[in-house]
Coordinates of C-alpha atoms and ligand atoms in Angstrom, one line a residue:
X200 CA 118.1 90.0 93.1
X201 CA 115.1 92.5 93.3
X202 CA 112.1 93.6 95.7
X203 CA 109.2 92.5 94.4
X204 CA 105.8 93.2 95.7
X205 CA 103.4 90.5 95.0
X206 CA 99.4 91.3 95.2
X207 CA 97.2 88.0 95.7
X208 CA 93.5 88.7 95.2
X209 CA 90.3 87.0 96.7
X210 CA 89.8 84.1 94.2
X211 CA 93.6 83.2 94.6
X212 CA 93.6 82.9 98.5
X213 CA 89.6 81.7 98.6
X214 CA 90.5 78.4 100.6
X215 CA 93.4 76.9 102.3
X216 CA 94.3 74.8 99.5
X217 CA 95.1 77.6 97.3
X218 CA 97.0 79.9 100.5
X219 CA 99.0 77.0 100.3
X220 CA 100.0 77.3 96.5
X221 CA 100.6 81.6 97.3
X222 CA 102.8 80.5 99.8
X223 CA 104.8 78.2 97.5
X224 CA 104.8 80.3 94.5
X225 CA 106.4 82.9 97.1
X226 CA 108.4 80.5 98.6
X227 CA 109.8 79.6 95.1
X228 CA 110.8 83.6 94.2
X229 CA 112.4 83.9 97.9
X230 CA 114.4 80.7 97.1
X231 CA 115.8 82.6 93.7
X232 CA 117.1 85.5 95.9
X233 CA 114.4 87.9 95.9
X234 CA 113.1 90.0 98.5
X235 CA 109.7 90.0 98.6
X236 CA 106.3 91.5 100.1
X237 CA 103.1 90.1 99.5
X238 CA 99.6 92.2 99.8
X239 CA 96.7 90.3 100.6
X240 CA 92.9 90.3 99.7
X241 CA 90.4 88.8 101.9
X242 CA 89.5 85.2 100.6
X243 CA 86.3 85.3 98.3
X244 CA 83.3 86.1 98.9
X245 CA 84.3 87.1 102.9
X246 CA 84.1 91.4 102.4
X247 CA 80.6 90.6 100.7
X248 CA 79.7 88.5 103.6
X249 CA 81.1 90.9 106.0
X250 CA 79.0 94.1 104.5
X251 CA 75.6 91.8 104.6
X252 CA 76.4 90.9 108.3
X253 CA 76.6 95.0 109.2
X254 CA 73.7 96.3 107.3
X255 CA 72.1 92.8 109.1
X256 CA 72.4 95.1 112.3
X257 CA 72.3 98.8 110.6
X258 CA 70.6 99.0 107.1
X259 CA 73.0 101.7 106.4
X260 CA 75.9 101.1 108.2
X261 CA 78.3 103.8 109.9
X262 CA 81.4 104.3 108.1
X263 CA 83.5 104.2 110.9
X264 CA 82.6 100.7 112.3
X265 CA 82.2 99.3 108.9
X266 CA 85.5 99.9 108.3
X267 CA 86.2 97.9 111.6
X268 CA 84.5 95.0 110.3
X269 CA 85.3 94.8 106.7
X270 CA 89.0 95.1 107.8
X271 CA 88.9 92.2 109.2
X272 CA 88.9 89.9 106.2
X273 CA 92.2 90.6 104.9
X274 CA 93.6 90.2 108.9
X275 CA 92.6 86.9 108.4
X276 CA 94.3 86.0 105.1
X277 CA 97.2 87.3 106.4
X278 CA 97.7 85.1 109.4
X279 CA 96.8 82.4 107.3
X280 CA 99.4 83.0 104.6
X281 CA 102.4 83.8 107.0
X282 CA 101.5 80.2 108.8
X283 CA 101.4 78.8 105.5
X284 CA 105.3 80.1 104.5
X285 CA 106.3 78.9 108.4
X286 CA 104.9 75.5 107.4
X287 CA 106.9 75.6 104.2
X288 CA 110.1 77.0 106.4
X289 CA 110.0 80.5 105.2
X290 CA 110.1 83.2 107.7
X291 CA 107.4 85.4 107.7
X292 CA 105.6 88.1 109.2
X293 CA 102.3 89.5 109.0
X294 CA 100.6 93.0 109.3
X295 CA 98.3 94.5 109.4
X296 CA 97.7 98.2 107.3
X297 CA 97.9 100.0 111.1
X298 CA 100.6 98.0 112.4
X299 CA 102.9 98.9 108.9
X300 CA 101.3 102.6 109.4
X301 CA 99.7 102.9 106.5
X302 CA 98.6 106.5 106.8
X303 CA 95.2 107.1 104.8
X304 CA 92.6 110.5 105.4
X305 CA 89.7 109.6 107.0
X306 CA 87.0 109.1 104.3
X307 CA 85.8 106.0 105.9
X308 CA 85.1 103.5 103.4
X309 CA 86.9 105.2 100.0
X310 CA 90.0 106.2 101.8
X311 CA 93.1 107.9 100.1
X312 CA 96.7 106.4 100.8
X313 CA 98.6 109.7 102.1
X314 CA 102.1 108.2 103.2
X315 CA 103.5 104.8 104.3
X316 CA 105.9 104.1 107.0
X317 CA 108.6 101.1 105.1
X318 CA 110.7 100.9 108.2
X319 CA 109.5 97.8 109.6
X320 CA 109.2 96.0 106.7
X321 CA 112.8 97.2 105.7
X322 CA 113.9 95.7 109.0
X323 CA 112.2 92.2 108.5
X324 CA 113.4 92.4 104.3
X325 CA 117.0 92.8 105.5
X326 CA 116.6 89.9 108.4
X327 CA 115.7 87.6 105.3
X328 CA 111.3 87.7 106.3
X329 CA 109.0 87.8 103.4
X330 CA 106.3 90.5 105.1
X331 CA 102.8 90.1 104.8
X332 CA 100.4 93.0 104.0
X333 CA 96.9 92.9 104.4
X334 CA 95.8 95.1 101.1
X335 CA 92.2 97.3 101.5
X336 CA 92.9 98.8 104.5
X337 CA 94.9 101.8 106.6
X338 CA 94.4 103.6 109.7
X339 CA 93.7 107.5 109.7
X340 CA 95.4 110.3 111.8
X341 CA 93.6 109.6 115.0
X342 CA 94.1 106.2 114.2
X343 CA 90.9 105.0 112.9
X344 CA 90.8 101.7 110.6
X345 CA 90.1 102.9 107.4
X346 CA 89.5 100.7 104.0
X347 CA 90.4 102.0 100.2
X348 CA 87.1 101.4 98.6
X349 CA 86.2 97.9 96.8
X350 CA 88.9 96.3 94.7
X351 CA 91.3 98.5 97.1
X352 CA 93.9 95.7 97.6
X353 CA 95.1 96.7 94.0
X354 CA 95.7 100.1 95.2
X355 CA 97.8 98.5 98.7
X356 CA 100.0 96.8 96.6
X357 CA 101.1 99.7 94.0
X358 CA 101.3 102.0 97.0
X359 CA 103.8 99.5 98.9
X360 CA 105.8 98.9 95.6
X361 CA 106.0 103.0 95.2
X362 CA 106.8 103.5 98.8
X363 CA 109.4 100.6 99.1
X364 CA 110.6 101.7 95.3
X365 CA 110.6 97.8 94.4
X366 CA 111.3 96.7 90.8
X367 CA 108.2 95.3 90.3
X368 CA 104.4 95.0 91.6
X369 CA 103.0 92.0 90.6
X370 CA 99.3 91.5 90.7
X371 CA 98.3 87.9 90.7
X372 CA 94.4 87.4 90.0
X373 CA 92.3 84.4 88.7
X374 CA 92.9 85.7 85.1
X375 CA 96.5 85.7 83.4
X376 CA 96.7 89.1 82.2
X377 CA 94.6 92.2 80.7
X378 CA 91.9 90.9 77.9
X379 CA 90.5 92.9 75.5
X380 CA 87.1 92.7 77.4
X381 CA 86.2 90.6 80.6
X382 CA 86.6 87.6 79.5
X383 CA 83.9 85.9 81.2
X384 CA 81.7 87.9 79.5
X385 CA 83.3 87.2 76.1
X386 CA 85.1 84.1 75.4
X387 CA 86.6 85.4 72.8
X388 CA 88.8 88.2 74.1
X389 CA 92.6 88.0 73.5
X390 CA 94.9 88.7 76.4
X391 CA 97.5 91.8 75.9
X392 CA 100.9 91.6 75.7
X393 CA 100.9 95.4 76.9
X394 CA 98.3 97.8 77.6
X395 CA 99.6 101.6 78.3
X396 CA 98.6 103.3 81.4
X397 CA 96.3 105.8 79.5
X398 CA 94.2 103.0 77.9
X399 CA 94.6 101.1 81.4
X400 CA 93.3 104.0 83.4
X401 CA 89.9 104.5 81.1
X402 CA 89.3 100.9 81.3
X403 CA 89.7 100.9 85.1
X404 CA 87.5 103.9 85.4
X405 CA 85.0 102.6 83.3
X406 CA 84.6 99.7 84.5
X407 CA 87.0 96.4 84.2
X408 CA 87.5 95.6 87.4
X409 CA 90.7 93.5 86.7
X410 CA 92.9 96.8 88.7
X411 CA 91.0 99.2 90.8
X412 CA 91.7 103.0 89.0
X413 CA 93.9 104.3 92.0
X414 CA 95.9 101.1 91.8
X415 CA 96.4 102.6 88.0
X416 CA 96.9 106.0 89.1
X417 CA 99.7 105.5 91.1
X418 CA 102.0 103.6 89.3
X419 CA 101.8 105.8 87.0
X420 CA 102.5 108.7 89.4
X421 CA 105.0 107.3 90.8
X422 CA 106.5 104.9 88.2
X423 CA 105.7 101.6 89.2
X424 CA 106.1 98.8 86.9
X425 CA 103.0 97.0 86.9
X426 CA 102.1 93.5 85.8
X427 CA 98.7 91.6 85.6
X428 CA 99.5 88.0 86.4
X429 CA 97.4 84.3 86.6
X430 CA 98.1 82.9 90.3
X431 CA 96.7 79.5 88.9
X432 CA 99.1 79.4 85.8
X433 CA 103.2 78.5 86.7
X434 CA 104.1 80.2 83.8
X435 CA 103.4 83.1 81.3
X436 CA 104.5 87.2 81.3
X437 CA 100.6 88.5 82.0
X438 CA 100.3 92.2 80.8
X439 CA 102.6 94.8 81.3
X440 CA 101.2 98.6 81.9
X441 CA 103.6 100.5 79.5
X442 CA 104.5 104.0 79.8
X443 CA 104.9 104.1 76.3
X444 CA 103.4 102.7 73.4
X445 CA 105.6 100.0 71.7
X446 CA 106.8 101.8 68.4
X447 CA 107.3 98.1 66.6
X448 CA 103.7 97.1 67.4
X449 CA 101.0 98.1 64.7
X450 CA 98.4 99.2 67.3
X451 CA 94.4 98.9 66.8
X452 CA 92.4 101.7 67.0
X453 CA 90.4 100.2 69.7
X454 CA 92.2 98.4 71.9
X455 CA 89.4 97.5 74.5
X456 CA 85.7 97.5 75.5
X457 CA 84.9 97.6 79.1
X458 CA 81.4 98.1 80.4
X459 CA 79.9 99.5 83.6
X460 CA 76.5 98.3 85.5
X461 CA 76.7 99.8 88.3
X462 CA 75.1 103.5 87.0
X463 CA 71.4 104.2 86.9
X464 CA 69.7 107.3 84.9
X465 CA 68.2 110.3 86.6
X466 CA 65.4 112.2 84.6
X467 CA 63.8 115.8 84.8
X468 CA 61.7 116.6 82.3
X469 CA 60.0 119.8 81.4
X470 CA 62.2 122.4 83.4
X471 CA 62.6 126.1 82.1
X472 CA 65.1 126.5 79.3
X473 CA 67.0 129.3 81.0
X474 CA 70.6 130.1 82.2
X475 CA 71.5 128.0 85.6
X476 CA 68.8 125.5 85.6
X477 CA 72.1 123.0 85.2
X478 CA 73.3 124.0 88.5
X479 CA 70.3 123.9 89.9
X480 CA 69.7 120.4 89.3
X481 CA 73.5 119.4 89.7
X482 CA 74.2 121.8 92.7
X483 CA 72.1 119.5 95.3
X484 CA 73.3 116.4 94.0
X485 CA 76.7 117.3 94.4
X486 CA 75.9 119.2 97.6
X487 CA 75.0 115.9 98.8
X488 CA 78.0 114.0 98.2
X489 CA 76.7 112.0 95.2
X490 CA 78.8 111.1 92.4
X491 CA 77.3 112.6 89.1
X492 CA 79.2 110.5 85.4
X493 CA 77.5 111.2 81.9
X494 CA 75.2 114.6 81.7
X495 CA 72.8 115.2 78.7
X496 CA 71.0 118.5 78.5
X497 CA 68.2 118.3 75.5
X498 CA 68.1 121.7 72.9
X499 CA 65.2 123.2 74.5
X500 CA 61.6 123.3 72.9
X501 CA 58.6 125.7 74.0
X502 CA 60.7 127.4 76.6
X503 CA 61.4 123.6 78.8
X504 CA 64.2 121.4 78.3
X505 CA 64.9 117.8 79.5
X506 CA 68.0 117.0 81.4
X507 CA 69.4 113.4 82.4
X508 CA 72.4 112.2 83.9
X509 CA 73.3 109.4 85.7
X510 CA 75.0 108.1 89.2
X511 CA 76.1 105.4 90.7
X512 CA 73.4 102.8 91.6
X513 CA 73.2 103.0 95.0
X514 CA 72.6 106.4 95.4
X515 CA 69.6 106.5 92.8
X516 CA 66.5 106.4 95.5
X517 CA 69.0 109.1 97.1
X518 CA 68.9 111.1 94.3
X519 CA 65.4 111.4 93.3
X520 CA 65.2 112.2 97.0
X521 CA 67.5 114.9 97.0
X522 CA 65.9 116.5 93.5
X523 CA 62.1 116.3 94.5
X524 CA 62.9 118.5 97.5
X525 CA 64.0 121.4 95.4
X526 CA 61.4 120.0 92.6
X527 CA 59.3 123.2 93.1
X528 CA 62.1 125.4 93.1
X529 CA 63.4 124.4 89.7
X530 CA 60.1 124.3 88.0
X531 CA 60.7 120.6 86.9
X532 CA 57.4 118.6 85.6
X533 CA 58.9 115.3 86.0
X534 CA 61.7 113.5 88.4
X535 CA 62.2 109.9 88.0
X536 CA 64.7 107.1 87.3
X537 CA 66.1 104.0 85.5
X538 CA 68.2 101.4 87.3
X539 CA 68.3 98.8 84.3
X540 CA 71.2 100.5 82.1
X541 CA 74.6 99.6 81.8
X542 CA 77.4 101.6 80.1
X543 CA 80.1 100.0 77.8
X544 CA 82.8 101.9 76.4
X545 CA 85.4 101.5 73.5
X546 CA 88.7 102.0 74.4
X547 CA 92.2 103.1 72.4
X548 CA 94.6 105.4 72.3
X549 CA 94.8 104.6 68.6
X550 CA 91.5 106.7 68.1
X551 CA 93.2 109.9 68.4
X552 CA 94.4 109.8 65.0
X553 CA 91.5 107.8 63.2
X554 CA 87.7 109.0 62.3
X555 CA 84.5 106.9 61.7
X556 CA 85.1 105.2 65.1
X557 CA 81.9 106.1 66.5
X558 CA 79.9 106.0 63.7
X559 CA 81.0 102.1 63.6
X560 CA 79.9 101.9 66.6
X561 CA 76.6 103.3 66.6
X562 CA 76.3 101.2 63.3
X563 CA 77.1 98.1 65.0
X564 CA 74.5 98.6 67.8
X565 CA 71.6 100.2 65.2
X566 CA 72.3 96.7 63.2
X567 CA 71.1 94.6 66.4
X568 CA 68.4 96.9 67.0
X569 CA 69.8 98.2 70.0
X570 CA 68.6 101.8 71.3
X571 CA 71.2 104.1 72.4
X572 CA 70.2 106.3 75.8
X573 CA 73.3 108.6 76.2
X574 CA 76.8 109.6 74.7
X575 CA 79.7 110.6 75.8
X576 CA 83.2 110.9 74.6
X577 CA 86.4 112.3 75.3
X578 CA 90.0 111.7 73.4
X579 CA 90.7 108.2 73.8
X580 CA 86.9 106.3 74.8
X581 CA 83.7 106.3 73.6
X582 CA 80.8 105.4 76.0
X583 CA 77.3 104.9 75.4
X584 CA 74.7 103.8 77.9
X585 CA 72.0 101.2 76.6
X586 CA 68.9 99.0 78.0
X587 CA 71.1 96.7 81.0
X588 CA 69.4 93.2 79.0
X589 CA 71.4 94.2 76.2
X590 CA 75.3 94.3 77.4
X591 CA 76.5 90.7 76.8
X592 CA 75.2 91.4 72.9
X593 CA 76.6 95.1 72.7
X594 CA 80.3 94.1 73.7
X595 CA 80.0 91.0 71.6
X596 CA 79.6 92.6 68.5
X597 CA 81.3 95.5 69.4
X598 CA 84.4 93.2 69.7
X599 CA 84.1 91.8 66.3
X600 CA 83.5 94.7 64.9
X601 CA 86.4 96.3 65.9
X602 CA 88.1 93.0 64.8
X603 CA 89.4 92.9 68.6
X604 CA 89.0 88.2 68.6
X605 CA 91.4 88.4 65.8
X606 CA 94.4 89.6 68.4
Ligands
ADP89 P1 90.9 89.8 92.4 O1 90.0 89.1 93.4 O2 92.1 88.9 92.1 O3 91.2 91.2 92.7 P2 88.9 90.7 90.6 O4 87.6 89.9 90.5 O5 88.8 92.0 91.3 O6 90.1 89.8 91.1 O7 89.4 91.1 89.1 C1 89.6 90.0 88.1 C2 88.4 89.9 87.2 O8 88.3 91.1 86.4 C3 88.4 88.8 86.2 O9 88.0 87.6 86.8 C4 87.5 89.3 85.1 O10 86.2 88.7 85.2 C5 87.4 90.8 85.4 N1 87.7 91.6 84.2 C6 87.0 92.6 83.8 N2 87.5 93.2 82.7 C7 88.6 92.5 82.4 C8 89.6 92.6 81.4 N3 89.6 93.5 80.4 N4 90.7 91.7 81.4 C9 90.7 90.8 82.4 N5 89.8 90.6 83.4 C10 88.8 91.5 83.4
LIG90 N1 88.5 92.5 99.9 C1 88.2 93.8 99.3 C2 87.1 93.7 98.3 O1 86.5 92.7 98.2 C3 89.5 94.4 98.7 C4 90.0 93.6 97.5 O2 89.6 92.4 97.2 O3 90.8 94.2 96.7 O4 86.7 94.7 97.8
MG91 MG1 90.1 93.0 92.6

């Protein structure tokens, strides 16, 4: 018998058909002995619809009663599920992230999980109830709802597995496992067996939505076995996030290609080549709370230098914003911005001990013509940022190249 925490996502609770097939898949695991707690997305589609309906009222909604409405899609999916396990004859019990105390700060909207209360949930697990979570969401000091960021539900389920110390989280989404890339975007990408927690952090971070990064970051923290699981297939392992690399396995130097297009490019051009004119560009931006990923500072030429860097989309318009108020100050000719760039990456720890990875990558995109903006690099990952129209193409022939559809 173990404690298993079972994470259902969006597509896999989108209508009342499929919270039907949860509830008997968790019916089925309760009926083998197990004790189990189920985290809950909102069904598909309903946080987008929520977010429209706010800015509907408030272009830019406030944090604090966003949170209040976006909240309540998972409350829904919970109800729905626990009346779903009654109606199979399983005892169940729903809450909601408050109601478990699911302590978070108060960074309405990208909230940080800081402890969780498992005594009520202990109490219904030892009465023979399968609890109901609904992931996403937590309730701050003063007791304000709070939600975890997008994807967050990831990050509910981990947490409740650390704090309840189960054997295993599982994450059931609408693919059956970790592929090599998304494969909707390639149809050619192999599922992993195993993918370690370094390689499955990068990918998160840079992009493959498939586990939100803090999900990531806190099993490894905190040792939680983690497994990527199909809730449309009865059968198959998934992918397991390994601590370790398996010794028996002959690993590929790139084990996968994730890709980001939700970054756009900031550009100043022509600003004195002297010593702090970085932090005077980056000091604002930062001042005002944006989010600043891959930095490129040209070699300076006649005294001026460009500089680019680049932030999340959203917060481009922000940006420039921010920037042409000190534009004076700096000395900068020219402030302005591109919106139509995606980033893909190569990922693998196997990288470390190989050369000539990059250079097959920059060969690969030179051969379809495609103009690389910005690099960057660190240990295990490789990132460049190219023109948006060309992703599907770059990860296509990235993945061959790197032999990644032979599996
Ligand atoms: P859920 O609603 O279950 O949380 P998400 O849509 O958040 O599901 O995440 C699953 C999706 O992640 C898949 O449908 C797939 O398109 C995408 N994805 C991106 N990269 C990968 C990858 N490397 N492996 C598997 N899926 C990926
Ligand atoms: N419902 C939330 C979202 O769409 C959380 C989640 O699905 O994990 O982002
Ligand atoms: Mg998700």
């Amino acid at each position: 018998m173990a404690l298993i925490v079972q994470k259902y996502g969006g597509t896999s609770v989108g209508t009342p058909e499929r919270i039907k097939n949860v509830a008997r898949r968790v019916a089925k695991f309760k009926a083998q002995g197990h004790d189990i707690v189920v985290v809950v997305s909102a069904m598909s589609g309903e946080t987008n619809r929520l977010i429209a309906l706010a800015k509907e009222i408030q272009a830019n909604p406030d944090p604090r009663e966003l949170d209040v409405i976006v909240s309540t899609g998972e409350q829904v999916t919970i109800g729905l599920l626990a009346m779903a396990l009654k109606e199979q004859g399983v005892d169940a019990k729903s809450y909601t992230g408050g109601q478990v105390k699911i302590l978070t700060d108060s960074t309405h909207t990208k909230a940080r999980i800081q402890s969780i209360d498992d005594e009520a949930m202990r109490a219904d697990l030892n009465a023979g109830r399968v609890v109901i979570v609904a992931g996403f969401q937590g309730v701050d000091p003063e007791g304000n709802i709070t939600t975890l960021g997008r994807g967050g539900s990831d990050t509910s389920g981990v947490a409740l597995a650390a704090a309840l110390k189960a054997d295993e989280c599982q994450i059931y989404t609408d693919v059956d496992g970790v592929y090599t890339t998304d494969p909707r975007v390639v149809p050619e990408a192999k599922k992993l067996k195993t993918i370690t927690f370094e390689e499955m952090l990068e990918m998160a971070s840079l992009g493959s939505k498939v586990l939100q990064i803090r999900s990531v970051e806190f099993a490894g923290k905190y040792n939680v076995k983690l497994r990527v699981l199909s809730s449309f297939q009865e059968e198959g392992e998934g992918t397991l996030i390994t601590f370790e690399e398996d010794p028996n396995m002959e690993k590929p130097v790139v084990s996968g290609i994730a890709f980001n297009r939700d970054e756009a490019r900031i550009n100043v051009t022509g600003v004195p080549d002297k010593p702090g004119i970085a932090y005077q560009i980056l000091g604002p931006v930062s001042d005002a709370n944006i989010d600043v990923d891959m930095i490129i500072q040209n070699v300076g030429k006649d005294g001026t230098t460009d500089f680019s860097f680049t932030v999340p989309k959203p917060d481009l318009a922000r940006t420039i914003k921010v920037l042409e108020g000190v534009q004076a100050h700096i000395g900068a000719a020219q402030i302005d911005g591109d919106d139509k760039i995606c980033k893909i990456s190569i990922v693998g720890v196997g990288m470390r001990s190989h050369v000539g990875v990059a250079a097959t990558m920059f060969r690969t995109l030179a051969e379809e013509g495609i103009n690389i903006q910005m690099i960057s690099t660190s240990e295990i990952k490789i990132s460049v940022i190219v023109d948006e129209k060309y992703l599907e193409l770059a990860v296509r022939v990235l993945h061959k190249a790197f032999g990644l559809d032979k599996g």
